[in-house]
Amino acid sequence: MKYLKSLPVPLFIITTVLISSGCSQKNYDVDTGEKIIYPSSDGVLLGACDKWTLKDEQVRQLIAMSKPYIALPYGEYSQTPCNMSGTVTIDGKTWDYLLNGGGIITLSIDGMVRYRGCNADACKPYLLLPYRGKSFAVKDSDTLVTEEDSTENRGPPAEPRKCRATAAAQ
């Protein structure tokens, strides 16, 4: 206590405010709901979806680290067939959330929708396909599924694609 008396008043006030506000980090009350897995032809990614779990605290951290977007940032993040849903209370209002394994978070309440995306390095451990600036550009080993692992990138496609014949193919 004697050290606090020797601090200049402005520094004491700043220190007190930071400590009492939790260092300015918002506290979200999260209640995880269910995992939603959409159909996909990518067996590796679906296997990773089955294993993907997040605790309430991890979802809270993702939401706290995410940044807001005016519109759905679909083209900026990888997309997965894996989603987690639940509720999050922010400033006394309870929102429904949908978290995609690629890092997009959709918040909705009373017909209002807000979009967020988590692209910070600290988000990587919690996502299946972390942010890389464009869809499916994952190449490092710190992710659960890599581009090379995806069955979408192995062998011929399941259905033939219509392409122009090249001179080499003729």
Coordinates of N, CA and C in Angstrom, one line a residue, residues 9-144:
V9 N -0.8 10.8 -9.1 CA -2.3 10.6 -9.1 C -2.8 10.1 -10.5
P10 N -2.3 10.7 -11.7 CA -2.8 10.2 -12.9 C -2.5 8.7 -13.2
L11 N -1.3 8.3 -12.8 CA -0.9 6.9 -13.0 C -1.7 6.0 -12.1
F12 N -2.0 6.4 -10.9 CA -2.8 5.6 -10.0 C -4.2 5.4 -10.5
I13 N -4.8 6.5 -11.1 CA -6.1 6.4 -11.7 C -6.1 5.4 -12.9
I14 N -5.1 5.6 -13.8 CA -5.1 4.7 -14.9 C -4.9 3.2 -14.5
T15 N -4.1 3.0 -13.6 CA -3.8 1.6 -13.1 C -5.1 1.0 -12.5
T16 N -5.8 1.8 -11.7 CA -7.1 1.4 -11.1 C -8.1 1.1 -12.1
V17 N -8.3 1.9 -13.1 CA -9.2 1.7 -14.2 C -8.9 0.4 -15.0
L18 N -7.7 0.2 -15.3 CA -7.3 -0.9 -16.1 C -7.5 -2.2 -15.3
I19 N -7.2 -2.2 -14.1 CA -7.4 -3.4 -13.2 C -8.9 -3.7 -13.1
S20 N -9.7 -2.7 -12.8 CA -11.1 -2.9 -12.6 C -11.9 -3.2 -13.9
S21 N -11.3 -2.8 -15.1 CA -12.0 -3.1 -16.3 C -11.6 -4.4 -16.9
G22 N -10.7 -5.2 -16.3 CA -10.2 -6.4 -16.8 C -9.3 -6.1 -18.0
C23 N -8.5 -5.0 -17.9 CA -7.6 -4.6 -19.0 C -8.4 -4.4 -20.3
S24 N -9.5 -3.8 -20.2 CA -10.4 -3.4 -21.3 C -10.9 -4.6 -22.2
Q25 N -10.7 -5.8 -21.7 CA -11.2 -6.9 -22.5 C -12.7 -7.1 -22.1
K26 N -13.6 -7.2 -23.1 CA -15.0 -7.4 -22.9 C -15.2 -8.8 -22.3
N27 N -16.1 -8.9 -21.4 CA -16.5 -10.2 -20.9 C -17.8 -10.7 -21.5
Y28 N -17.7 -11.7 -22.3 CA -18.9 -12.3 -22.9 C -19.3 -13.5 -22.2
D29 N -20.6 -13.7 -22.0 CA -21.1 -14.9 -21.4 C -21.5 -15.8 -22.5
V30 N -20.9 -16.9 -22.7 CA -21.1 -17.8 -23.8 C -21.7 -19.1 -23.4
D31 N -22.7 -19.6 -24.1 CA -23.3 -20.9 -23.9 C -23.3 -21.6 -25.2
T32 N -22.4 -22.7 -25.3 CA -22.3 -23.4 -26.6 C -23.5 -24.3 -26.7
G33 N -24.0 -24.4 -28.0 CA -25.1 -25.1 -28.3 C -24.8 -26.5 -28.9
E34 N -24.9 -26.5 -30.2 CA -24.6 -27.7 -30.9 C -23.6 -27.5 -32.1
K35 N -23.1 -28.6 -32.6 CA -22.2 -28.6 -33.7 C -23.1 -28.9 -34.9
I36 N -23.0 -28.2 -36.0 CA -23.7 -28.4 -37.2 C -22.7 -28.7 -38.3
I37 N -22.9 -29.9 -38.9 CA -22.0 -30.3 -40.0 C -22.9 -30.5 -41.3
Y38 N -22.5 -29.7 -42.3 CA -23.2 -29.8 -43.6 C -22.6 -30.8 -44.5
P39 N -23.3 -31.4 -45.4 CA -22.8 -32.4 -46.3 C -21.6 -31.9 -47.1
S40 N -20.6 -32.7 -47.3 CA -19.4 -32.4 -48.0 C -18.8 -33.6 -48.6
S41 N -18.1 -33.5 -49.8 CA -17.4 -34.6 -50.4 C -16.0 -34.7 -49.9
D42 N -15.6 -33.8 -49.0 CA -14.2 -33.8 -48.5 C -14.2 -34.7 -47.2
G43 N -13.8 -35.9 -47.4 CA -13.7 -36.8 -46.2 C -12.8 -36.4 -45.1
V44 N -11.6 -35.9 -45.5 CA -10.7 -35.5 -44.5 C -11.2 -34.3 -43.6
L45 N -11.8 -33.4 -44.3 CA -12.4 -32.2 -43.6 C -13.6 -32.7 -42.7
L46 N -14.4 -33.6 -43.2 CA -15.5 -34.1 -42.4 C -15.0 -34.8 -41.2
G47 N -13.9 -35.6 -41.3 CA -13.3 -36.3 -40.2 C -12.8 -35.3 -39.2
A48 N -12.2 -34.2 -39.6 CA -11.7 -33.1 -38.7 C -12.9 -32.4 -38.0
C49 N -14.0 -32.3 -38.8 CA -15.2 -31.7 -38.2 C -15.7 -32.5 -37.0
D50 N -15.7 -33.8 -37.1 CA -16.1 -34.7 -36.1 C -15.3 -34.5 -34.8
K51 N -14.0 -34.2 -35.0 CA -13.1 -34.1 -33.8 C -13.1 -32.6 -33.3
W52 N -13.6 -31.7 -34.0 CA -13.5 -30.3 -33.6 C -14.4 -29.9 -32.5
T53 N -13.9 -29.5 -31.4 CA -14.7 -29.1 -30.2 C -14.1 -27.8 -29.6
L54 N -14.9 -27.0 -29.1 CA -14.5 -25.8 -28.4 C -15.3 -25.7 -27.1
K55 N -14.6 -25.2 -26.1 CA -15.3 -25.0 -24.8 C -15.9 -23.5 -24.8
D56 N -16.7 -23.2 -23.9 CA -17.3 -21.9 -23.8 C -16.3 -20.8 -23.8
E57 N -15.2 -21.0 -23.0 CA -14.2 -20.0 -22.9 C -13.4 -19.8 -24.2
Q58 N -13.2 -20.9 -25.0 CA -12.5 -20.7 -26.2 C -13.4 -20.0 -27.2
V59 N -14.7 -20.2 -27.2 CA -15.6 -19.4 -28.1 C -15.6 -18.0 -27.7
R60 N -15.6 -17.8 -26.4 CA -15.6 -16.4 -25.9 C -14.3 -15.7 -26.3
Q61 N -13.2 -16.3 -26.3 CA -12.0 -15.7 -26.7 C -12.0 -15.4 -28.2
L62 N -12.5 -16.3 -29.0 CA -12.6 -16.1 -30.5 C -13.5 -14.9 -30.8
I63 N -14.6 -14.8 -30.1 CA -15.5 -13.6 -30.3 C -14.8 -12.3 -29.9
A64 N -14.1 -12.4 -28.7 CA -13.4 -11.2 -28.2 C -12.3 -10.8 -29.2
M65 N -11.6 -11.7 -29.8 CA -10.5 -11.4 -30.7 C -10.9 -11.1 -32.1
S66 N -12.2 -11.4 -32.5 CA -12.7 -11.1 -33.8 C -12.9 -9.7 -34.1
K67 N -13.0 -9.4 -35.4 CA -13.2 -8.0 -35.8 C -14.5 -7.9 -36.6
P68 N -15.2 -6.8 -36.5 CA -16.5 -6.7 -37.2 C -16.4 -6.4 -38.7
Y69 N -17.3 -6.9 -39.4 CA -17.4 -6.6 -40.9 C -18.8 -6.1 -41.2
I70 N -18.9 -5.2 -42.1 CA -20.2 -4.6 -42.5 C -21.1 -5.7 -43.2
A71 N -20.4 -6.5 -44.0 CA -21.1 -7.6 -44.8 C -20.4 -8.9 -44.5
L72 N -21.0 -10.0 -44.9 CA -20.5 -11.3 -44.7 C -19.1 -11.4 -45.4
P73 N -18.0 -11.6 -44.7 CA -16.7 -11.7 -45.3 C -16.4 -13.0 -46.0
Y74 N -17.3 -13.6 -46.7 CA -17.2 -14.9 -47.3 C -15.9 -15.1 -48.1
G75 N -15.5 -14.2 -48.9 CA -14.3 -14.4 -49.7 C -13.0 -14.2 -49.0
E76 N -13.0 -13.7 -47.8 CA -11.8 -13.5 -47.1 C -11.4 -14.6 -46.2
Y77 N -12.3 -15.6 -46.0 CA -12.0 -16.7 -45.0 C -12.2 -18.0 -45.7
S78 N -11.6 -19.0 -45.3 CA -11.8 -20.4 -45.7 C -13.2 -20.8 -45.2
Q79 N -13.9 -21.6 -46.0 CA -15.2 -22.1 -45.6 C -15.1 -23.6 -45.2
T80 N -15.8 -24.0 -44.2 CA -15.8 -25.4 -43.8 C -17.3 -25.8 -43.7
P81 N -17.6 -27.1 -43.8 CA -18.9 -27.6 -43.5 C -19.2 -27.7 -42.0
C82 N -18.3 -27.2 -41.2 CA -18.4 -27.4 -39.7 C -18.8 -26.0 -39.1
N83 N -19.8 -26.0 -38.3 CA -20.2 -24.8 -37.6 C -20.6 -25.2 -36.2
M84 N -20.4 -24.2 -35.3 CA -20.8 -24.4 -33.9 C -21.8 -23.3 -33.6
S85 N -22.8 -23.6 -32.9 CA -23.8 -22.6 -32.6 C -24.0 -22.5 -31.1
G86 N -24.7 -21.4 -30.7 CA -24.9 -21.2 -29.3 C -25.4 -19.8 -29.1
T87 N -25.3 -19.3 -27.8 CA -25.7 -18.0 -27.5 C -24.5 -17.3 -26.8
V88 N -24.5 -16.0 -27.0 CA -23.5 -15.1 -26.3 C -24.2 -13.9 -25.8
T89 N -23.9 -13.5 -24.6 CA -24.5 -12.3 -24.1 C -23.4 -11.2 -24.1
I90 N -23.8 -10.1 -24.8 CA -22.9 -9.0 -25.0 C -23.6 -7.7 -24.6
D91 N -23.1 -7.0 -23.6 CA -23.7 -5.8 -23.1 C -25.2 -6.0 -22.7
G92 N -25.4 -7.2 -22.1 CA -26.7 -7.5 -21.5 C -27.7 -8.0 -22.6
K93 N -27.3 -8.1 -23.8 CA -28.2 -8.7 -24.9 C -27.7 -10.1 -25.3
T94 N -28.6 -11.0 -25.4 CA -28.3 -12.4 -25.7 C -28.5 -12.6 -27.2
W95 N -27.3 -12.9 -27.9 CA -27.3 -13.1 -29.4 C -27.1 -14.6 -29.6
D96 N -27.7 -15.0 -30.8 CA -27.4 -16.4 -31.3 C -26.1 -16.2 -32.1
Y97 N -25.2 -17.2 -32.0 CA -24.0 -17.1 -32.8 C -23.9 -18.4 -33.6
L98 N -23.2 -18.3 -34.8 CA -22.9 -19.4 -35.6 C -21.4 -19.2 -36.0
L99 N -20.6 -20.1 -35.5 CA -19.1 -20.0 -35.8 C -18.7 -21.0 -36.8
N100 N -18.2 -20.6 -37.9 CA -17.7 -21.5 -39.0 C -16.3 -21.9 -38.7
G101 N -15.9 -23.1 -39.0 CA -14.5 -23.6 -38.8 C -13.4 -22.8 -39.5
G102 N -13.8 -21.9 -40.4 CA -12.9 -21.1 -41.1 C -12.7 -19.7 -40.4
G103 N -13.5 -19.4 -39.4 CA -13.3 -18.2 -38.6 C -14.4 -17.1 -38.8
I104 N -15.4 -17.3 -39.6 CA -16.5 -16.4 -39.7 C -17.5 -16.6 -38.5
I105 N -17.9 -15.5 -37.9 CA -18.8 -15.6 -36.8 C -20.0 -14.7 -37.2
T106 N -21.2 -15.3 -37.2 CA -22.4 -14.6 -37.5 C -23.2 -14.5 -36.2
L107 N -23.5 -13.3 -35.8 CA -24.3 -13.0 -34.6 C -25.7 -12.5 -35.0
S108 N -26.8 -13.0 -34.4 CA -28.1 -12.5 -34.8 C -29.0 -12.4 -33.5
I109 N -29.8 -11.4 -33.6 CA -30.8 -11.1 -32.5 C -31.9 -10.3 -33.1
D110 N -33.1 -10.7 -32.9 CA -34.4 -10.0 -33.3 C -34.3 -9.6 -34.8
G111 N -33.9 -10.4 -35.7 CA -33.8 -10.1 -37.1 C -32.6 -9.3 -37.5
M112 N -31.8 -8.9 -36.6 CA -30.6 -8.1 -36.9 C -29.4 -9.1 -36.9
V113 N -28.5 -8.9 -37.9 CA -27.4 -9.8 -38.1 C -26.1 -9.0 -38.1
R114 N -25.1 -9.5 -37.4 CA -23.7 -8.8 -37.4 C -22.7 -9.9 -37.8
Y115 N -21.7 -9.5 -38.6 CA -20.7 -10.4 -39.0 C -19.4 -10.1 -38.4
R116 N -18.6 -11.1 -38.0 CA -17.3 -10.9 -37.4 C -16.4 -12.0 -38.0
G117 N -15.1 -11.7 -38.0 CA -14.1 -12.7 -38.4 C -12.9 -12.7 -37.5
C118 N -12.4 -13.9 -37.3 CA -11.2 -14.0 -36.4 C -10.0 -14.4 -37.3
N119 N -9.2 -13.4 -37.5 CA -8.0 -13.7 -38.3 C -6.7 -13.4 -37.6
A120 N -6.7 -13.2 -36.3 CA -5.5 -13.0 -35.5 C -4.8 -14.4 -35.4
D121 N -3.5 -14.3 -35.2 CA -2.7 -15.5 -35.0 C -3.2 -16.3 -33.8
A122 N -3.7 -15.6 -32.8 CA -4.2 -16.3 -31.6 C -5.4 -17.1 -31.9
C123 N -6.1 -16.9 -33.0 CA -7.3 -17.6 -33.3 C -7.0 -19.0 -33.9
K124 N -5.8 -19.2 -34.5 CA -5.4 -20.4 -35.2 C -5.7 -21.7 -34.4
P125 N -5.4 -21.8 -33.2 CA -5.6 -23.1 -32.5 C -7.0 -23.5 -32.4
Y126 N -7.9 -22.6 -32.5 CA -9.4 -22.9 -32.4 C -10.1 -23.2 -33.6
L127 N -9.5 -23.0 -34.8 CA -10.2 -23.1 -36.1 C -9.7 -24.2 -36.9
L128 N -10.5 -24.8 -37.8 CA -10.1 -25.9 -38.6 C -9.3 -25.4 -39.8
L129 N -9.7 -24.3 -40.4 CA -8.9 -23.7 -41.5 C -8.7 -22.2 -41.2
P130 N -7.7 -21.9 -40.5 CA -7.4 -20.5 -40.1 C -7.3 -19.5 -41.3
Y131 N -7.4 -18.3 -41.0 CA -7.4 -17.2 -42.0 C -6.1 -17.2 -42.8
R132 N -6.2 -17.0 -44.1 CA -5.1 -16.9 -44.9 C -5.3 -15.8 -46.0
G133 N -6.3 -15.1 -45.9 CA -6.6 -14.0 -46.8 C -7.4 -14.4 -48.0
K134 N -7.6 -15.7 -48.3 CA -8.5 -16.1 -49.3 C -8.8 -17.6 -49.0
S135 N -9.9 -18.0 -49.6 CA -10.4 -19.3 -49.4 C -9.5 -20.4 -49.7
F136 N -9.3 -21.3 -48.7 CA -8.5 -22.6 -48.8 C -7.1 -22.4 -49.2
A137 N -6.4 -21.4 -48.7 CA -5.0 -21.2 -48.9 C -4.2 -21.5 -47.6
V138 N -4.3 -22.8 -47.2 CA -3.7 -23.2 -46.0 C -2.5 -24.1 -46.3
K139 N -1.3 -23.7 -45.9 CA -0.1 -24.5 -46.2 C 0.8 -24.8 -45.1
D140 N 0.5 -24.3 -43.9 CA 1.4 -24.6 -42.8 C 0.9 -25.7 -41.9
S141 N 1.8 -26.2 -41.0 CA 1.4 -27.4 -40.2 C 0.7 -27.0 -38.9
D142 N 0.4 -25.8 -38.7 CA -0.3 -25.4 -37.4 C -1.8 -25.5 -37.5
T143 N -2.3 -26.1 -38.6 CA -3.7 -26.2 -38.8 C -4.1 -27.7 -38.7
L144 N -5.4 -27.9 -38.4 CA -5.9 -29.2 -38.3 C -6.0 -29.9 -39.7

